[in-house]
Structure formats: structure tokens, C-alpha cells
């Protein structure tokens, strides 16, 4: 801080109704200004002040940003990339997480920190690391660990040569020692294993720190990690290919996430819904924590876009409506120097109350008024999206289109559900209890072993409904393409096979079998040349050559059904096909009543009441009629809305109602 | 292979009529799994199986992809770029070809391979290397060789300082030892010599291997190399600036090429024509081999575009119609892993017969039916395009326009001929027998010595017709601009001079003197400010300033004629000016009858018959009337077509006819 | 030279009226072909020939391009970038200026050169260095100098930690020795200091050489440096962030500049005006030297655009009209090899007279005819633009918009003045005598200390008029954002404050309060959310959210006035607001008579006469009526033009008139 003002900050927080702060996650140099020398006065002072004000504190382990003295002592601790070039000091998250000197000191520091703060009454929990990753390290330590991984996985080089097809381009190894990863490797098998290795470094770091904390912490305290999503400048936030949240989460008591989304006219609620449904799926039954989200905006590289009036409040309710039990902003006040000078906080650099401070205060007031209604909000979804981290990873190296990524396609499918107020869980290909979902959407299961494919077959044969995307079943877990007609093990439930596929320009479909306009009726970028073997063709491209092959098919097997998307479809078509599949699967759709910009969510709280959330993600007010079969909804102020009753939503509005028991509106 | 299936592959090949396979060119680690340890069983098995099925085999020397053990033993064998950064292992074609440890082992291996296979009855020939290059090596070995080259070429540093003008920017050398190439060098003289040096490394590798093979091989076997063209993502395939095919080819018995071209609606036949006419010019009188061409498509980076029905067949006949005696696909089947997983083969990953396998079978059947008709097809062209490798190289460093390259311009001129069914040879500036051509097209002879320019002057004075492009005669062979009015030694035959030139926007020409629409009547990017000294001006830019100087001129000298293109013209204008020049030069033009998408080619086979090929490079069928002065053409099925008779070509169709003797249709 | 022709060159120069040449600035290897071995015959020969022809010579110190022998002896003399990668030899301006072996030899050479030439009668002055810079060196020498700078500036690491806020991301230093700059640093405080350090290297080099020369040179000789501006391919030339001309100029007798600008239809006079007004402001009262400017064009990377007929002459007069006492072209003749082969000279490569040689001869003739009229032209401007090098530097790292830079915005403001024939000085934030200007334009004073802000406040309170741009007053000199409501110390004179700001799309303003068309009435990219505290709002964005905050305000304080631009405005709006502010400040505006493409400039010559220059920067001739209150103007040929009289300007024309005494036309 350029000025001393702890007391003033605490006063402003209290006045606004803030009851939680997160501290400590990049303060190594404060805790340990020199090797083995520790200082605590600075943190005690903060904890005491917070405690005195009744504000609870989560302490982050300060291990994701290293101090200068560690670099001076061990210059090779800076992370080297695949090409061997080391980054310099000056940022964060850029050291070699496999370096023994880092690991030894990070472990020591975690213990020192937890031992020091665990008994402070303000401290309720811990965040281990922050956005943990492997940082792409290709140091000699990392190379050694990767070779060890190969040894353990493949046993012999002959097996490795065989499964990675290293005969190609004369790359057959005579011993594991010959293997060195470099930027020149383009074999998809190698690249997928390397991506998995990097992901495993993140998981290992989280697990190691969580174990240390768990051993030392006070009963009743919790452990979380701040999971981040995939930042992509001009595209939506998506699954993060650098870390597998599903594998890391079991080490934690609660999943934490940071959610940064577009604001102003680009605020549509979708990123919050995606991140929330993702996070609540990591540790089912346990509400997640939004550890960071937009205050005045994101960093300069994304543009400066402070929220319009009302949007901060709307976003807060949107987090809650997707299962969050905490909404925390980053940062409290705008920082006066350093990299994040323009990653602006609730307070501006002037440190005075402002428009957004006042809106945050309003949010805290409404949360307090709703009180028990919002406790323990849970939702048993009827729809699941099956995400495959391996598939995303492998397709980064062998994309089906230069324009459309796996993440784009998954998000388009999720958006199709979201815009029709259909909520969903995310599951992975490791999920064995598929039967609890009425509909499973599989965007693109490019990498899968036989057991995974078998479970999907069994699900459909047992009456399950599947919306299946292109390229599913294509490769085995080594990223080797399967030597069979595609989609391989899924061929029979799909009712077709294909031998070829193609990148395509935008093509209209015939017939236009769903309620979309002619302008929205198209496929693009990629299609497979499906040869029917029992399935029903629903649409073909309107083209003399490509039109020889259908693009969307449906295959019923008993009461089970596979709707297949054989190419990239327009967002509107994707949404309508999903909606039709959901209706056919008897998912509660409220008859299609809710359409974006109006979004409805319903959860059950700890008291067993259904809590309804209605959002208007637009600047134009919206009038909504409740469905005919709806129960009576109670608004916070006491008034009620009955079936067929009207609710008016203002610009960027969110409203909350209590219902009875059954969240599904059919 | 993920599964054992040699027998099945051979069975499918036989069934389809395949009678040739190419094997071995990136299998070093199979031949020599450890330094000096050789294995042969794997190749014997393949050769035996092929021989049993009557399939002939060409064996590639496996020296363009090195095994891991060689890198482990000599890490500095990986190629360092100009900036000294070494690439890592993991791909191919990325080692230091000047490294003594590479050279020694590559030579040993070539001998081992040839000694082992030469007596196998299946083996009919050898490919040395594969797409040989210098890979840009700037290793200490390469630096030493380059300094040695400078010593030999210039004798003294004073001479080097003088010819490279090293006084500029204080770069005068006191000894050759001071010279180190680096990415900072921008002197065009230095850059041209470095490019020539890199080209010479490719030539040297090919020659060295060819000599080794020639010494050992069985009489009757042949030697070829797989020459590749210049890959450019969104532009046409062009001359390859990294290797000079014309200098390397004399070491071979036949020129081999790989030809990858656009398919689907972008298939226009031009790339095949260009590559074919180029390849047949490398060793005149000897038919070339198409060693690789599109099966299901090119790699993922170019998009996945399997051919439309009929296009595979059409492409095969197009290769033959430009002089190929072999059409081989890469690869036979799609590969299940490795870099080229999506560089898809005739068979898909499922390894079953498919649409393209069936089309290939049809091709083989038609080739067999045509039999002797297709043997020894030759063509004595009346038109030649003079390509200057030095000019292309130098213009890469000093382009006349950021948009249009030397290769673009050469290809545009070639396309102008192709679209009017005018075939041509390619010759280099070293060609001394210019008089055998009625018309010589010189795209841009930026680098040329006095003798070369003198031969062009003599050609015109002897009655030759020349279409000459801008910037010709500009530099001497050191890439030093000539200190005289341009176009220097060509000034007198051109009938103008110029002192200035300019980059221009798209400008209309006046008058519109050729049969092109107003929309096609333009120049763009670059023009010279021609000052007439006897030539006739044919067109000027329509602009108050640029219009002071003509852009197209014609100068008759006796019966000789120079048509000069003083700037970049539209494709349509370029084509029409070429056609007019061809007609004026009494080239057989069939009166302009054939116009793309219909393309006609005529060659003479070993029996002295003329074989006519007609193509329709479009999805719309075309009806063509044979020229009035045409002889009678015999179709394969026995029927004949007479002069003025009609031939109907279907979508993406190719038809073959036998005529009498004279391929020229005037 | 490829041919010997010194005599011919001198003859052509004399014939054209050339009376000055600049030689020697990149000829180290000629002066000193080996370490400590010097040669002089080559330069004596040139000096003698020039002297014999009456041509005066300026000699450049040859220290900005090093010879090969120095690199061979000290390979680490090549400049390493922040990431440690060293550039190779082969270009110029790419060595480590902090390397002791360079410094020692450069100093020795400067002395050797000056001692040798000082007594030659042809030599009238010296250029030290050429476009001096730090070249981004991050060598160990540079790192040490930078740490030393930090030690001297901050005294203790505690102070550094505090002022750079290094607690953030755990970067607190325990000692200065721990600090190593690297590309990973993103802290704006660190980056600004590093940029200042690089600028200081340029200043130090210039000062050191100037001191050496001054000690040795003959009385009456002068010292200059060739300052260059910021090259930006598709944007205007702007202030150069790599060197602070204002800090370096006091070591010189005259400021020299190179001015390269667009030609042909893109020639608008603005770059010449900007560079000229900038240069004349560096050493007020002393006319500057245009040491290099367009002959046939700029290098190939900018396209080849030789001037249209008349433009060379027009540009020469434009230089003089902005205070130049020399117009020198680069280069005399086009060079036949080396990097600048296409940076074409007055002569083409043919070395014969040509169109531009003839135009240069005409210019020299007119200059000679005007004779004493053009001597000592000075201008006391009524308007100043306050440029802050620190602000430009800091905003490169933290731009207010990805599209619009500080330089763009400064140039847009300058262009607004230029297009209305309002001339200006450039001043820096260090200027203390603000009161001599009627109007001061402050584009964006992002970095400023309290004293600077205080001077602006005092200026307004004393009746000064200010046009102030957004983000002024934002940071202290450490680049730390000030912890107060913005614009901080300027808040009171502005009459508003703001807490937020935003990137915006293009938005119309309401009302349209200036004479611009609807199509020109917009703001874009960036705005602040101004909260009025006494100022008058002049325009708001037309938008439901952004329209809550005014974008342009005016605040009168006594006779002083602040016009505030709270965002990026259209060029037209910017110009009109500036014009209105100038008129309100009683600046001489000629009633808005002169509007681009007609530009008027008036200066006072040594004889006290006013000299008027009129330009027409267009291809259409223009008829201009002199203002009613104008004095009588005398044209060179003797005729006069009176008030209300007409002057006709042809295409790309420049005309000169002598008036009486008062340049201001009110």
C-alpha cells in the first residue's frame, strides 16, 4: 500500500457487509525475507484486525510466486520451456515446479505458515497454491520425471515404440534414456503424454500441499484451491488444458474457482453458468467457492470494461444460482503498481467508496436478508455433458478445424442448454454411473479406451439418450487412431459408419428440420461422410458432393436413442437439436418457456425449499409469464406469484423466489 | 502398423492393380537400431511379399531422418539456425547435414542398404535422400564451408569487400576468418551467396549418395530423388528456393517429384501441369516419376479435403499428360500415429477398401487398357519459360512488392499459358540453345551475368520472340545493382530505358488493347517508369502521374520481337498478352479453341503416335468441338472423332485419344 | 562505388547547386582497418575534391557501426537483448554501447578523426554518432549500470521495495544485487525506469562524443547529431521513445534530424511540420538541420514511392518554413549493394541526371534567388504542445487503448493545429516558463511529479489557457498510480473528478457542439467517467450507460480556462475543439482562413522581415484569398499581393512572399 490504512479498509469492508477475505497467496518474500528467516508480525496484524471486525479469513499458501533470494541462489530454478530457454525472474508462475530446491522450501514454508496461523480465531480455511500448473517445465528434473513416467507406463522401449509408432520417421528408441522432449516433437502420442505429464505436475503440487496442510490444520478448517479456466482473449472461457480439475479436486474440501467474464453489453451470463456448473460438478454435493471474480474488470489486455449499473449484483446472484456459497472479488482495491495495476478492484486507486462499492454493499444486504434461503443450495441435474480432458488435449495438437476448437464446440453445446434454461452437470469419461442422467451430451470423445466406449453403449442400450458429437471413438488412450471403421465401438449404437471426413465451408442443411431461420440453418468447418447402417438421417448438406452424406442422424435402440452431430452446426441448430433431444428424453424443459436473455435456475436449499432465480441478461426489461403447471413462488418481500402470473425483470436484473420442493418445471 | 497385415495389404494392392511401391526412405532406426548394428529381416519380408505379388519396389536411402542413438551420441548434430539456436530431436529433416558424424554414418548406411537389396529381384531402383535440403544449417561446420566457398570464389578479402560493397556500414573484412553469417546480415550480396550455399548442400548430398548407389547397384536399376516444390499455405506450389533441381538432376537417372495440390472445387489442374512440365524439363527426353501425390489429401495444416468423385482419376491422367511414367500416392494407408496421422492415404485408418481405393483401381485398369499407348510419351515444346533460381533467391530478400513474389509472377505467366492449352518447357539462364523455341517467356531475370543477357539479345536478333518481365537485367551475379540505365544490356532490344520504378495501387490501363473485360484490365503492385527509345507503347496506366509512362511495350527487331511487361498485370491481361505473343511467334495455338476449364495436351508415344488428352477441370460438363484442321482422334473404346466433331466431357473428366503423328494443333 | 567517379559526382553536385555534403558516419573500417591502424588518404581525397568545388563538408564520427575486427576480438560486444540472446554481426546499431572495449575504442577514434580533419578548410562541422540509442542492451555491463542507477536513486532496497510496491507477487528484494532485469518483468515502475536507463545511454553517448569533439575542433565549427523519430510502418512518424532529444540536445550546437515521410498522394505536409516544429524546439532560437530526408523514397519495407513532380521542391520549402537552415538528402546516389540498396538517392543506380536531380537543381536555384530572405528564420509561437517522454514511455507498457497510442494522440492533436495553420512549439514537463504561451496543449500527462502539476495549476490560475487530455496527473514519477481521486492535483482547475474509466466503441456525441459533420462527430476507444465539480459539460456520449458522464468539459478560472478531453475524439472534433480553444485564448488564427490542403506559415528572418510560405498539399490547384487585415506580400518575382488579394497555388505547390514584420495573422 502506498499509505497505511488497514483500519480504514476494515471499516469500509464492515460497513459494506463484507464477511470474508482471502489473503496471503503470493507473499513468500513477506513470510520469508531470507532463506529460513521468517516474519509474522505483518500477518498477525491483519488477522487481528479482521477478527476484531468479525471478518473471516482464508489464508493462501504463498508458494506460487517465489522470492528473489531463491532465484539468486539457484538461477536454474526459473522455468525452461521445451526449447530450453529459461524465462527470467520478474513475473510469477514461471519457476520450475520440479526443482528440488523449490519443492523443499515450498514444503517447509507451507508448514511454517499453517503452524503460525492455524490457531488464530479469524482463520477458517486455506487455499493451497493458486491456479497450480506445471508451467510447461522441461528442465532436466522434468525430463527425468517424464522418462520415469514412460518407463512405468510402457515397461519396455519396444512397447513404447509400438504404441507410439516410432518406426515412423526413424524415431525408434533403443533405450528410454534416449528420449528427450523438444519442440520438434509432433507425434500426437508424444504430445498427449507430455500434456498429461504437465497436468499431473499441477495435481501433484495441489495434493502435496493439501496433505501438509491437512496434517497441521485445526479441525473445522477447510482446504481449497483456486482453479482457473482457460483464458482466451476473444473467445469464451473454457476447460483449462493445463490442469485437470477433476483429478485434483478430491484432495480438497471445496472447489474454488476464479471466474472472469465479459461485462457491459457482452455480459450474457453464460460464462458464470459454465464455470458454476463445472465447479459444482468437481465435488458433487459440496458447494463451491468463487474465490475471484470481476470487480471493475479484467486486466488491460482484455480492455477496461467496468460493469454497467446492476451487473455486479446480477453476477453475484448468478454465481449463487449455480451453486456458489461464496462470492469474492479480486482485488479489494485497485493496486497502485505491479503487473495488476489495471486489474481493478472494488475500490479505485483513490481508495474511496464508489459506485461499485455501493453496489457490493447492496448485494451483501440482499444476501443477508435472504439468509437461510440461500444455504446449502443443491441441484440434481437431469442432463450431463461428458468432458474428456484427454480429448481436449489431443485435439489441441490435431484440431478438426483451424477455427473451431474442442472448447469452442463444448461451450457451444453448453450454451445451447444454458440459453434454454436447461442446467447440467459436467462428468468425465471416468464416470461410471451414467444412468442417473436422462440425457448425456458428448461433445467430442476423441480419446477413449474400450471401457469408456462400452459404458456409453450400455447406457444407450439401457434406454439412455445420447447426443453424440463427431470424432468420438476415434483414438485409443495412446492417441493412436483406431484401425477400424469409425466410430468404432460406437458404430452399432450410432447406426452408421464412416471412412472419410472433410473441412467444409458454411453449407445450408436440407431439410430445415428444426425451428431456426434460414440464416441460422448451416453447418461449417468439418463434417464426416456418414454411411447409414440403420440410423435415420435428419439433415444433409445442400451441396452436390457433400450432400451425398447426412450430417445429423438419429438412431433409436429400444427406448434409448443416439442423436449424432456429424459436423459443426450453427449455434441455433445446436441448441434446437439439444432441446428436442432433451424433450424426447423427458428432461424438464418448462415447455421451452425460458429463453435467453431470460434465464431460470432452480435449486433446493438445506431446508428443502426450492429457490428460483430469474435473470434478465439484457438492457431491455422483460415480462415473463410463469408456466401453467408452476407452483406458487414467494418473492422476498412477501408477495407471491402463481402459475401463469407475470414477473417483470428490469435491465440486468436478478430476482429470487422461494417455491415448495420440486425444482423441475416440466 | 498397429496390426500385422502385410499379406492383406499386398492382396489389396494386387487386386487394385498396383504394380509399384516405394519403401524405406525414413527407416534408419530399422536398418541400424544401434551404431553399426544392422537388421534386414524386416525389409526382406516386405521385398519377398512384393515380389511374390509381382509388385516392383523402389528402395529409398534412409538418410533424411536420423535415429535417436545418433543424437544421443552427438547432440550437436541437431541443426542450428542462423541465430545459433539448435532444433531439438522429434521431427525429421532437422539435423546438420554438414556434421562429419552424420556424413560418415549416412554414407556407410547407403552402402549397407544397397548392398543388401540390390540383388533382390523385386528391386528396380533407388531414391536417394528425400526432399534433400541444407535445412538452413549454420553450424560451425557449415560456417567453415561457407568461408571456404568465399575464399575460393573471391580469392582475396579486398575482392570480396569490393564486390559486396562492404564499405557500407563499416563491414570491410580484414580476413576471411572474420566472416560469420548471422541473422543480422541484410546485404543482398551476402544473402544470395548464403542461399546458393544452402542449395549447394542439397545438391552435394544428392550427388554423394547417387555416386555411392551407382557404384553398387545392379545394372538396369535406376536412381531418382524425390524433389519437392515450394509449399505455401494459401498460394500455389512454386519453384523451391531451397534446392536447385536443375543443378541436382544430372546425378540421377530420372527426376522424381512430389506433387500436392488443391482438391475439391479448388482443383484446377494448374499445379499438376506446372510440376509436370517442370519435372520433364529437368532431364529432357526422360519421363519423370510422380513419387508422391494426393490420396485423401494433404496434412491437417492445409485442411482435410478428400477428392470429389472422379478427381483422383483426373489427376492421374493429368500427371501422365505432362510426361509422368509413374503415379504413386502417399501414403498407401492412413497412418495411425506420428506426425502424418492426418496426411491420409488411399486407405483410411480402417484399412478397408473405400471410395478412393475403388477409384484407384479404376485408374489402374484404364492405364492397363491403354497399355503401349502411354509408353514413352514425349513432347517438344515450342514455348519455354526461363526460370532463374538466383533471381528467385535474391528477390526473396529484395521483393518488388510485399504482395507478389517472383514465384507468384512466374506461376501467373505459366497459368496464362496453361489456361490456353499452351504447353511449355522450363529452362534456366544457363540454357544455351534458345533457338529451338519459338517463344521464350522470361518472368523476371533479376540476377544475370553478361553472357546470359547476351544470349537473350542474340536470340531476338536472330528472330526469336521474347516476352520479358520487369526488373530483368537489374543485378550482376553478385546481386550488385548494375550502374547503368535499366534494363542495361537489354536496353537496345527493348527499345526503352528507365531510371525509376514504383509500387502502385490497382490501376486501369488505357487503351484496353486485349480481349479482357474492364474488370480484368489492370496493373497492380509494381511498375517501371519506361522512357521510350524506339519501342511501341501498347498500354499506359490511367493516372495523372503514373500515366506519363507506358506499362506494356513491343519492340520488333527484324523478325524478332520483345514484348515487355513493365509491371504486374492482371492474370487475364497476362494470359491474353502471352497468347497474342505466341500467335505472333507462330506457336501452335489451335486458334485459341481450348480454354480452361477445358485443357488439351498432346504428346508423342514411343510408337510415334500422337496421344491427345482432354480434361474438364470443373463440375459442369463441357462440350468441345475439335479444330477444323484436326486429324481424326481414336478413343480407347474404338470410336473416332473427326475434325469439327464433338467431344463431351463430364464433371472432373479426363479423356484420352490416339491421333497420328503431329501433336501441334495450329 | 562500383566505379571510380568522385570527379563526376562533384561536377554533378556543383552543377545542381549543392553546397553541402555529409560524410563519414559509418566508415569505422575505413578509418581503422585494424585495431589501432589508421588510414586517411581516402577521406583527404574527398575533402580536397569538395573544397575545390566550393562544397562544405560535415564529418560524422564513425562510431555507430563497428568493424568486423572488433567483433572477432570481442564477440560479446554484440548487443544482448533482455532475454540474453545476442544479435549477430551483419547490420549496424546492434552492439553493446556499455561494453568497455567499445567505449575505449570509440573515444580513441573520435579523437583521431577530429584531429585529422579539423584543419581542412572544407570541414565546417561534425555530427556525433548517428541516431544514437541504447540498442536495448541488457549485457552484464548494462545490468551493472542499471543496478548502480537504482542504488543511487533509491538509496536502500527498502525504499525501492516501497516505491515499486515489490510486495506484490513476492518480489521484495533483500539486496540490490538480487535485481536482474529480464523480459518477465511487467511492473510498470520497473519498466519505466528501464526505459529511462536506455534513453540515458543515448544521451550519455552523445554527450561523451560531443565533449571530445568540442575539445579538439576548430573555432567556428559546429556539433550536431542526427536525431531520428519513431518509425512506425503504417502510422505517422512520432516522438522516439528510445531517446530523449530534449535531454540530449543541449550538448550540441544545432539539432539535426532525419525526416522521412510519405510521398505521392499520401504527402500531406504533416510529418515535415511535426518534425520541424519538434526540432526547432530542441534548441530554441537556433535553426535546425535536416540531415536526411526523402530523395527517391524510403527503404523497400515502406514501399517504393518516388515523389510526384513538384513534391521534392514542395518538401524542401516546407522544411525551411518550419525553421530548417539545411535540407540534405539521403543518399546522393542509389547504392548498388548493402542493406540500403533500395533506399534510393537523388541519382538512380545509373548515376546519371534524372527527373529528381533536375528538380533538386531547381530548388537550389530558388533558394539561391531568395538568398538573404531565408536567413535566420525564427518564429515565436503562441501555442505549445507539452510532450512528456516519461508519459509516452509508461503508456507503451500500460496503454489506454490497444489501438491508439500516446504518439497517435499527440500527433492527432498536432495535426489538428497543423491543418488549421496554427503553428506551435514543443515543450516538456520540465519547462518552467509556461506563461509565454497563450495556449498550452497537454495530450496526456500520465507521469508527472507534484511540481509539474503545480506549474500547470499556476499557469491556469494566472490566466493561461489549457487543453488537457485524459489520464493526466495519473501517476507519480515512479509510475505508481496516485492514491487520490483523479485527476489529482489538477482536479480543482478541471472542475471535476473521476473514479472510473472505460474502453468504448465508437460513440456519437451530443450535442454536436462544433462545426463537424455527423460522420465526424464521435469519440472512441477510451473515456473517463467524469463527475462534474464546477466545470461546464460540453458533450456527452450518446449511450444509455456511458452517457451518464460528460466527455468534454470547460472550466473557466478567472481569465484562465481548462478545456478537457475526457476520451479519444475524432480528428475533426479534436481539431475544432483546439481551434475554438485557440480563438478563445486570442491566438492568431487568421479567422480560420487557412485550411488544409492549403497551409500557411510565417517566420521572421534575420533582417526582421516576415516571410510567408503558402503550400498546397494536393494535386488540385487552390485559389486563396489573403485575409482582410493582411499586410501586403511581396512575391519573389517582384509582384505583390494585397489584403483580400488572390493567390493561386498549383498542384503540390509552394510559394514564398516577403511581408513586413508581424507574422501573426489574426
mmCIF file of N, CA and C in Angstrom, chain C residues 386 395 400 406 409-410 413 440-446 456 466-474 487 490 494 496 498 526 528 530 551 553 562-569 574 578:
data_model
loop_
_atom_site.group_PDB
_atom_site.id
_atom_site.type_symbol
_atom_site.label_atom_id
_atom_site.label_comp_id
_atom_site.label_asym_id
_atom_site.label_seq_id
_atom_site.Cartn_x
_atom_site.Cartn_y
_atom_site.Cartn_z
ATOM 1 N N UNK C 386 2.728 20.226 -24.834
ATOM 2 C CA UNK C 386 3.590 19.714 -23.770
ATOM 3 C C UNK C 386 3.742 18.208 -23.944
ATOM 4 N N UNK C 395 3.204 4.684 -20.992
ATOM 5 C CA UNK C 395 1.982 4.242 -21.673
ATOM 6 C C UNK C 395 2.259 3.165 -22.723
ATOM 7 N N UNK C 400 -3.726 3.084 -22.850
ATOM 8 C CA UNK C 400 -5.138 3.305 -22.549
ATOM 9 C C UNK C 400 -6.032 2.629 -23.575
ATOM 10 N N UNK C 406 -0.057 6.811 -27.198
ATOM 11 C CA UNK C 406 0.265 8.184 -26.809
ATOM 12 C C UNK C 406 0.691 8.985 -28.038
ATOM 13 N N UNK C 409 -2.094 9.961 -30.348
ATOM 14 C CA UNK C 409 -2.948 11.005 -29.772
ATOM 15 C C UNK C 409 -2.232 12.350 -29.823
ATOM 16 N N UNK C 410 -0.958 12.367 -29.492
ATOM 17 C CA UNK C 410 -0.191 13.611 -29.598
ATOM 18 C C UNK C 410 -0.193 14.098 -31.045
ATOM 19 N N UNK C 413 -3.490 15.619 -32.100
ATOM 20 C CA UNK C 413 -3.637 16.985 -31.613
ATOM 21 C C UNK C 413 -2.779 17.932 -32.451
ATOM 22 N N UNK C 440 -1.646 26.193 -24.090
ATOM 23 C CA UNK C 440 -0.804 25.015 -23.958
ATOM 24 C C UNK C 440 -1.690 23.785 -24.100
ATOM 25 N N UNK C 441 -1.258 22.879 -24.973
ATOM 26 C CA UNK C 441 -1.996 21.640 -25.211
ATOM 27 C C UNK C 441 -1.225 20.504 -24.540
ATOM 28 N N UNK C 442 -1.861 19.803 -23.628
ATOM 29 C CA UNK C 442 -1.218 18.709 -22.886
ATOM 30 C C UNK C 442 -1.913 17.411 -23.294
ATOM 31 N N UNK C 443 -1.303 16.639 -24.180
ATOM 32 C CA UNK C 443 -2.019 15.468 -24.698
ATOM 33 C C UNK C 443 -2.400 14.474 -23.604
ATOM 34 N N UNK C 444 -1.447 14.131 -22.757
ATOM 35 C CA UNK C 444 -1.709 13.025 -21.832
ATOM 36 C C UNK C 444 -0.519 12.963 -20.880
ATOM 37 N N UNK C 445 -0.634 13.710 -19.780
ATOM 38 C CA UNK C 445 0.494 13.827 -18.856
ATOM 39 C C UNK C 445 0.390 12.729 -17.800
ATOM 40 N N UNK C 446 0.607 11.484 -18.247
ATOM 41 C CA UNK C 446 0.363 10.304 -17.408
ATOM 42 C C UNK C 446 1.321 10.247 -16.222
ATOM 43 N N UNK C 456 1.263 23.735 -13.918
ATOM 44 C CA UNK C 456 0.078 23.831 -14.781
ATOM 45 C C UNK C 456 -1.056 24.550 -14.056
ATOM 46 N N UNK C 466 -5.569 26.151 -21.232
ATOM 47 C CA UNK C 466 -5.034 24.792 -21.288
ATOM 48 C C UNK C 466 -6.032 23.902 -22.015
ATOM 49 N N UNK C 467 -5.541 23.105 -22.989
ATOM 50 C CA UNK C 467 -6.342 21.983 -23.477
ATOM 51 C C UNK C 467 -5.682 20.743 -22.899
ATOM 52 N N UNK C 468 -6.423 20.062 -22.041
ATOM 53 C CA UNK C 468 -5.837 18.974 -21.258
ATOM 54 C C UNK C 468 -6.458 17.657 -21.690
ATOM 55 N N UNK C 469 -5.608 16.657 -21.899
ATOM 56 C CA UNK C 469 -6.112 15.353 -22.303
ATOM 57 C C UNK C 469 -6.210 14.398 -21.135
ATOM 58 N N UNK C 470 -6.949 13.340 -21.375
ATOM 59 C CA UNK C 470 -7.242 12.291 -20.380
ATOM 60 C C UNK C 470 -5.975 11.696 -19.772
ATOM 61 N N UNK C 471 -6.143 11.076 -18.651
ATOM 62 C CA UNK C 471 -5.108 10.348 -17.894
ATOM 63 C C UNK C 471 -3.985 11.252 -17.391
ATOM 64 N N UNK C 472 -4.130 12.564 -17.537
ATOM 65 C CA UNK C 472 -3.110 13.463 -16.997
ATOM 66 C C UNK C 472 -3.168 13.440 -15.477
ATOM 67 N N UNK C 473 -2.002 13.487 -14.865
ATOM 68 C CA UNK C 473 -1.921 13.506 -13.400
ATOM 69 C C UNK C 473 -2.088 12.150 -12.751
ATOM 70 N N UNK C 474 -2.101 11.099 -13.542
ATOM 71 C CA UNK C 474 -2.486 9.783 -13.032
ATOM 72 C C UNK C 474 -1.428 9.155 -12.126
ATOM 73 N N UNK C 487 -8.465 13.895 -11.565
ATOM 74 C CA UNK C 487 -7.042 13.949 -11.945
ATOM 75 C C UNK C 487 -6.149 14.556 -10.868
ATOM 76 N N UNK C 490 -4.769 18.206 -10.389
ATOM 77 C CA UNK C 490 -5.410 19.030 -11.422
ATOM 78 C C UNK C 490 -6.922 19.119 -11.216
ATOM 79 N N UNK C 494 -9.659 21.575 -13.105
ATOM 80 C CA UNK C 494 -10.508 20.889 -14.084
ATOM 81 C C UNK C 494 -11.988 21.045 -13.753
ATOM 82 N N UNK C 496 -13.792 18.825 -12.047
ATOM 83 C CA UNK C 496 -14.469 17.518 -11.993
ATOM 84 C C UNK C 496 -13.515 16.537 -11.320
ATOM 85 N N UNK C 498 -12.894 11.943 -11.294
ATOM 86 C CA UNK C 498 -13.405 10.658 -11.782
ATOM 87 C C UNK C 498 -12.761 9.521 -11.008
ATOM 88 N N UNK C 526 -11.564 5.093 -25.619
ATOM 89 C CA UNK C 526 -11.303 5.299 -24.198
ATOM 90 C C UNK C 526 -12.068 6.509 -23.712
ATOM 91 N N UNK C 528 -13.205 8.585 -19.722
ATOM 92 C CA UNK C 528 -13.269 8.621 -18.269
ATOM 93 C C UNK C 528 -14.698 8.926 -17.842
ATOM 94 N N UNK C 530 -16.420 11.145 -15.921
ATOM 95 C CA UNK C 530 -16.239 12.412 -15.208
ATOM 96 C C UNK C 530 -17.451 12.739 -14.337
ATOM 97 N N UNK C 551 -17.940 13.986 -21.704
ATOM 98 C CA UNK C 551 -16.667 13.614 -22.305
ATOM 99 C C UNK C 551 -15.771 14.819 -22.559
ATOM 100 N N UNK C 553 -15.251 18.861 -21.323
ATOM 101 C CA UNK C 553 -15.701 19.886 -20.364
ATOM 102 C C UNK C 553 -14.862 21.153 -20.532
ATOM 103 N N UNK C 562 -9.608 25.793 -18.680
ATOM 104 C CA UNK C 562 -9.192 24.419 -18.984
ATOM 105 C C UNK C 562 -10.259 23.756 -19.842
ATOM 106 N N UNK C 563 -9.884 23.393 -21.051
ATOM 107 C CA UNK C 563 -10.767 22.554 -21.877
ATOM 108 C C UNK C 563 -10.262 21.129 -21.727
ATOM 109 N N UNK C 564 -11.135 20.232 -21.309
ATOM 110 C CA UNK C 564 -10.689 18.864 -21.010
ATOM 111 C C UNK C 564 -11.257 17.879 -22.020
ATOM 112 N N UNK C 565 -10.398 17.032 -22.521
ATOM 113 C CA UNK C 565 -10.819 15.985 -23.453
ATOM 114 C C UNK C 565 -10.771 14.673 -22.681
ATOM 115 N N UNK C 566 -11.941 14.182 -22.298
ATOM 116 C CA UNK C 566 -12.021 13.016 -21.419
ATOM 117 C C UNK C 566 -11.973 11.694 -22.150
ATOM 118 N N UNK C 567 -11.608 11.715 -23.404
ATOM 119 C CA UNK C 567 -11.518 10.473 -24.164
ATOM 120 C C UNK C 567 -10.919 10.756 -25.529
ATOM 121 N N UNK C 568 -10.785 9.710 -26.312
ATOM 122 C CA UNK C 568 -10.229 9.861 -27.658
ATOM 123 C C UNK C 568 -11.336 10.355 -28.582
ATOM 124 N N UNK C 569 -11.118 11.510 -29.199
ATOM 125 C CA UNK C 569 -12.126 12.108 -30.080
ATOM 126 C C UNK C 569 -11.719 11.907 -31.538
ATOM 127 N N UNK C 574 -11.335 16.899 -32.591
ATOM 128 C CA UNK C 574 -10.117 17.340 -31.904
ATOM 129 C C UNK C 574 -9.652 18.663 -32.474
ATOM 130 N N UNK C 578 -9.669 22.335 -30.587
ATOM 131 C CA UNK C 578 -8.411 23.072 -30.462
ATOM 132 C C UNK C 578 -8.541 24.473 -31.063
#
